[in-house]
PDB file of C-alpha atoms in Angstrom:
ATOM      1  CA  VAL A   1       5.106  36.807 -47.183  1.00 69.00           C
ATOM      2  CA  VAL A   2       2.035  36.784 -49.429  1.00 70.00           C
ATOM      3  CA  GLU A   3       1.757  33.022 -49.095  1.00 74.00           C
ATOM      4  CA  ASP A   4       1.629  33.286 -45.294  1.00 78.00           C
ATOM      5  CA  ARG A   5      -1.691  35.156 -45.502  1.00 81.00           C
ATOM      6  CA  TYR A   6      -3.348  31.978 -46.759  1.00 77.00           C
ATOM      7  CA  LEU A   7      -1.691  29.386 -44.527  1.00 78.00           C
ATOM      8  CA  ALA A   8      -3.147  28.031 -41.320  1.00 83.00           C
ATOM      9  CA  GLU A   9       0.403  27.125 -40.264  1.00 84.00           C
ATOM     10  CA  ARG A  10       3.884  26.558 -41.670  1.00 84.00           C
ATOM     11  CA  ILE A  11       5.658  23.374 -40.635  1.00 85.00           C
ATOM     12  CA  LEU A  12       9.404  23.422 -41.115  1.00 80.00           C
ATOM     13  CA  LEU A  13      11.461  20.251 -41.254  1.00 77.00           C
ATOM     14  CA  PRO A  14      14.701  20.873 -39.362  1.00 75.00           C
ATOM     15  CA  MET A  15      17.890  19.152 -40.488  1.00 70.00           C
ATOM     16  CA  GLU A  16      17.931  17.193 -37.218  1.00 72.00           C
ATOM     17  CA  GLY A  17      14.948  15.782 -35.339  1.00 72.00           C
ATOM     18  CA  GLN A  18      12.299  15.852 -38.061  1.00 81.00           C
ATOM     19  CA  ASN A  19      10.008  13.342 -36.346  1.00 82.00           C
ATOM     20  CA  ALA A  20       7.863  15.907 -34.506  1.00 87.00           C
ATOM     21  CA  SER A  21       7.279  17.901 -37.702  1.00 86.00           C
ATOM     22  CA  LEU A  22       6.522  14.779 -39.729  1.00 89.00           C
ATOM     23  CA  ASN A  23       4.075  13.571 -37.081  1.00 90.00           C
ATOM     24  CA  THR A  24       2.280  16.921 -37.304  1.00 91.00           C
ATOM     25  CA  ILE A  25       2.046  16.602 -41.100  1.00 91.00           C
ATOM     26  CA  VAL A  26       0.700  13.041 -40.815  1.00 94.00           C
ATOM     27  CA  ARG A  27      -1.954  14.223 -38.329  1.00 93.00           C
ATOM     28  CA  ARG A  28      -2.976  17.035 -40.689  1.00 93.00           C
ATOM     29  CA  LEU A  29      -3.261  14.661 -43.652  1.00 93.00           C
ATOM     30  CA  ARG A  30      -5.236  12.081 -41.680  1.00 94.00           C
ATOM     31  CA  SER A  31      -7.662  14.829 -40.608  1.00 92.00           C
ATOM     32  CA  ASN A  32      -8.159  15.733 -44.293  1.00 91.00           C
ATOM     33  CA  SER A  33      -6.298  19.052 -44.078  1.00 89.00           C
ATOM     34  CA  VAL A  34      -4.499  20.472 -47.098  1.00 90.00           C
ATOM     35  CA  VAL A  35      -0.715  20.180 -46.912  1.00 90.00           C
ATOM     36  CA  SER A  36       1.607  21.650 -49.534  1.00 89.00           C
ATOM     37  CA  ILE A  37       5.021  20.068 -50.000  1.00 88.00           C
ATOM     38  CA  THR A  38       7.587  21.383 -52.473  1.00 85.00           C
ATOM     39  CA  ALA A  39       9.063  18.803 -54.832  1.00 87.00           C
ATOM     40  CA  GLN A  40      12.814  19.065 -54.380  1.00 85.00           C
ATOM     41  CA  ARG A  41      15.909  16.958 -53.890  1.00 81.00           C
ATOM     42  CA  GLY A  42      15.928  17.178 -50.090  1.00 72.00           C
ATOM     43  CA  THR A  43      18.752  16.138 -47.831  1.00 67.00           C
ATOM     44  CA  GLY A  44      18.094  12.434 -47.382  1.00 75.00           C
ATOM     45  CA  ARG A  45      17.085   9.606 -49.653  1.00 85.00           C
ATOM     46  CA  THR A  46      16.035  10.482 -53.203  1.00 91.00           C
ATOM     47  CA  PHE A  47      14.499   8.798 -56.219  1.00 94.00           C
ATOM     48  CA  THR A  48      16.172   9.529 -59.561  1.00 94.00           C
ATOM     49  CA  VAL A  49      13.921   9.405 -62.622  1.00 94.00           C
ATOM     50  CA  PRO A  50      14.186  10.345 -66.317  1.00 95.00           C
ATOM     51  CA  PHE A  51      13.600  14.055 -66.988  1.00 96.00           C
ATOM     52  CA  LEU A  52      13.927  15.630 -70.418  1.00 95.00           C
ATOM     53  CA  ASP A  53      17.276  14.327 -71.744  1.00 93.00           C
ATOM     54  CA  ASN A  54      18.704  13.881 -68.266  1.00 94.00           C
ATOM     55  CA  ARG A  55      17.667  12.603 -64.846  1.00 95.00           C
ATOM     56  CA  LEU A  56      16.122  14.389 -61.867  1.00 94.00           C
ATOM     57  CA  SER A  57      16.454  13.367 -58.218  1.00 94.00           C
ATOM     58  CA  LEU A  58      13.580  14.155 -55.863  1.00 94.00           C
ATOM     59  CA  ALA A  59      12.897  13.389 -52.230  1.00 91.00           C
ATOM     60  CA  PRO A  60      10.008  10.958 -51.686  1.00 94.00           C
ATOM     61  CA  GLY A  61       8.247  13.240 -49.141  1.00 91.00           C
ATOM     62  CA  GLY A  62       4.867  14.040 -50.712  1.00 93.00           C
ATOM     63  CA  PRO A  63       4.226  10.683 -52.368  1.00 96.00           C
ATOM     64  CA  ALA A  64       5.457   8.736 -49.324  1.00 94.00           C
ATOM     65  CA  LEU A  65       3.151  10.698 -46.998  1.00 94.00           C
ATOM     66  CA  ALA A  66       0.226  10.231 -49.398  1.00 96.00           C
ATOM     67  CA  TYR A  67       0.932   6.494 -49.550  1.00 97.00           C
ATOM     68  CA  MET A  68       1.132   6.244 -45.752  1.00 95.00           C
ATOM     69  CA  THR A  69      -1.972   8.306 -44.965  1.00 95.00           C
ATOM     70  CA  GLY A  70      -4.233   7.652 -47.961  1.00 95.00           C
ATOM     71  CA  ALA A  71      -4.186  11.376 -48.820  1.00 95.00           C
ATOM     72  CA  THR A  72      -4.827  12.528 -52.377  1.00 96.00           C
ATOM     73  CA  LEU A  73      -1.675  13.681 -54.175  1.00 96.00           C
ATOM     74  CA  LEU A  74      -2.374  16.715 -56.372  1.00 95.00           C
ATOM     75  CA  PRO A  75       0.488  18.110 -58.465  1.00 95.00           C
ATOM     76  CA  VAL A  76       0.435  21.910 -58.600  1.00 94.00           C
ATOM     77  CA  PHE A  77       2.424  24.011 -61.058  1.00 94.00           C
ATOM     78  CA  ALA A  78       2.822  27.810 -60.957  1.00 92.00           C
ATOM     79  CA  PHE A  79       4.438  29.896 -63.689  1.00 94.00           C
ATOM     80  CA  ARG A  80       4.153  33.484 -64.905  1.00 94.00           C
ATOM     81  CA  ASP A  81       2.445  34.040 -68.237  1.00 92.00           C
ATOM     82  CA  ASP A  82       3.517  36.620 -70.836  1.00 91.00           C
ATOM     83  CA  SER A  83       1.596  39.377 -69.021  1.00 95.00           C
ATOM     84  CA  GLY A  84       3.427  38.639 -65.765  1.00 92.00           C
ATOM     85  CA  ALA A  85       0.402  37.105 -64.041  1.00 93.00           C
ATOM     86  CA  ILE A  86       1.032  33.912 -62.105  1.00 92.00           C
ATOM     87  CA  ASN A  87      -0.993  30.993 -63.389  1.00 93.00           C
ATOM     88  CA  VAL A  88      -1.496  28.114 -60.990  1.00 92.00           C
ATOM     89  CA  THR A  89      -2.552  24.762 -62.419  1.00 95.00           C
ATOM     90  CA  VAL A  90      -3.783  21.932 -60.218  1.00 95.00           C
ATOM     91  CA  GLU A  91      -3.484  18.707 -62.182  1.00 96.00           C
ATOM     92  CA  PRO A  92      -5.601  15.585 -61.637  1.00 97.00           C
ATOM     93  CA  PRO A  93      -4.474  13.387 -58.738  1.00 97.00           C
ATOM     94  CA  ILE A  94      -1.473  11.128 -59.057  1.00 98.00           C
ATOM     95  CA  GLU A  95      -2.712   7.688 -58.147  1.00 96.00           C
ATOM     96  CA  LEU A  96      -0.603   5.627 -55.786  1.00 96.00           C
ATOM     97  CA  ASP A  97      -0.796   1.861 -55.968  1.00 95.00           C
ATOM     98  CA  ARG A  98      -1.242   1.112 -52.279  1.00 93.00           C
ATOM     99  CA  ALA A  99      -1.179  -2.610 -53.026  1.00 95.00           C
ATOM    100  CA  ALA A 100       2.408  -2.250 -54.258  1.00 97.00           C
ATOM    101  CA  PRO A 101       5.397  -1.968 -51.926  1.00 97.00           C
ATOM    102  CA  ARG A 102       5.819   1.612 -50.732  1.00 96.00           C
ATOM    103  CA  ASP A 103       9.096   2.344 -52.559  1.00 96.00           C
ATOM    104  CA  GLU A 104       7.688   1.018 -55.833  1.00 97.00           C
ATOM    105  CA  ALA A 105       4.485   3.078 -55.518  1.00 97.00           C
ATOM    106  CA  VAL A 106       6.418   6.205 -54.519  1.00 97.00           C
ATOM    107  CA  ALA A 107       8.892   5.823 -57.402  1.00 96.00           C
ATOM    108  CA  GLN A 108       6.002   5.496 -59.874  1.00 97.00           C
ATOM    109  CA  ALA A 109       4.303   8.581 -58.402  1.00 97.00           C
ATOM    110  CA  ILE A 110       7.528  10.556 -58.806  1.00 97.00           C
ATOM    111  CA  ARG A 111       7.867   9.375 -62.425  1.00 97.00           C
ATOM    112  CA  THR A 112       4.276  10.494 -63.064  1.00 97.00           C
ATOM    113  CA  TYR A 113       4.891  13.873 -61.435  1.00 97.00           C
ATOM    114  CA  VAL A 114       8.083  14.480 -63.431  1.00 97.00           C
ATOM    115  CA  ALA A 115       6.360  13.511 -66.694  1.00 97.00           C
ATOM    116  CA  ARG A 116       3.689  16.123 -65.914  1.00 97.00           C
ATOM    117  CA  LEU A 117       6.348  18.697 -64.963  1.00 97.00           C
ATOM    118  CA  GLU A 118       8.248  18.419 -68.264  1.00 97.00           C
ATOM    119  CA  PRO A 119       5.773  20.349 -70.495  1.00 97.00           C
ATOM    120  CA  TYR A 120       5.595  23.225 -67.992  1.00 96.00           C
ATOM    121  CA  VAL A 121       9.391  23.461 -67.816  1.00 96.00           C
ATOM    122  CA  LEU A 122       9.684  23.387 -71.604  1.00 96.00           C
ATOM    123  CA  LYS A 123       7.075  26.132 -71.928  1.00 94.00           C
ATOM    124  CA  HIS A 124       8.653  28.291 -69.178  1.00 94.00           C
ATOM    125  CA  VAL A 125      12.338  27.391 -69.469  1.00 94.00           C
ATOM    126  CA  GLY A 126      13.665  30.485 -67.711  1.00 94.00           C
ATOM    127  CA  GLN A 127      11.331  30.179 -64.732  1.00 94.00           C
ATOM    128  CA  TRP A 128      12.117  26.680 -63.529  1.00 92.00           C
ATOM    129  CA  LEU A 129      14.550  26.775 -60.611  1.00 87.00           C
ATOM    130  CA  GLY A 130      15.621  23.129 -60.845  1.00 86.00           C
ATOM    131  CA  TRP A 131      18.222  23.382 -63.606  1.00 87.00           C
ATOM    132  CA  LEU A 132      21.099  23.154 -61.124  1.00 80.00           C
ATOM    133  CA  GLN A 133      19.714  19.814 -59.884  1.00 78.00           C
ATOM    134  CA  LEU A 134      20.380  18.134 -63.242  1.00 77.00           C
TER     135      LEU A 134
END
């Protein structure tokens, strides 16, 4: 509810017929709008990469859209500190090699994202919701 105060719009991807929603996201990215996409497993194709002492599967959504549109891919991490305040960290952009084949560039972007995620998860073990994905 709080998040909705700061959003221009929320675009939901339905289980069936995602094309209209994806086309809207592509238009927003190509017009230089900010789009936030949660890194998660998703329901379709995933990329599985090393994570801690295991492996993590993530949907290619954000990196694939950044590759396709030329958008900047900024990883954002939010965790509560000891006082209970939420700290949001925006990391430097993840570079995508647009000269490489899309799947290769996307897989590398996901590996980079997950490598940046690891220290946050280790610092805030009880706050990360992805443990069941391992």
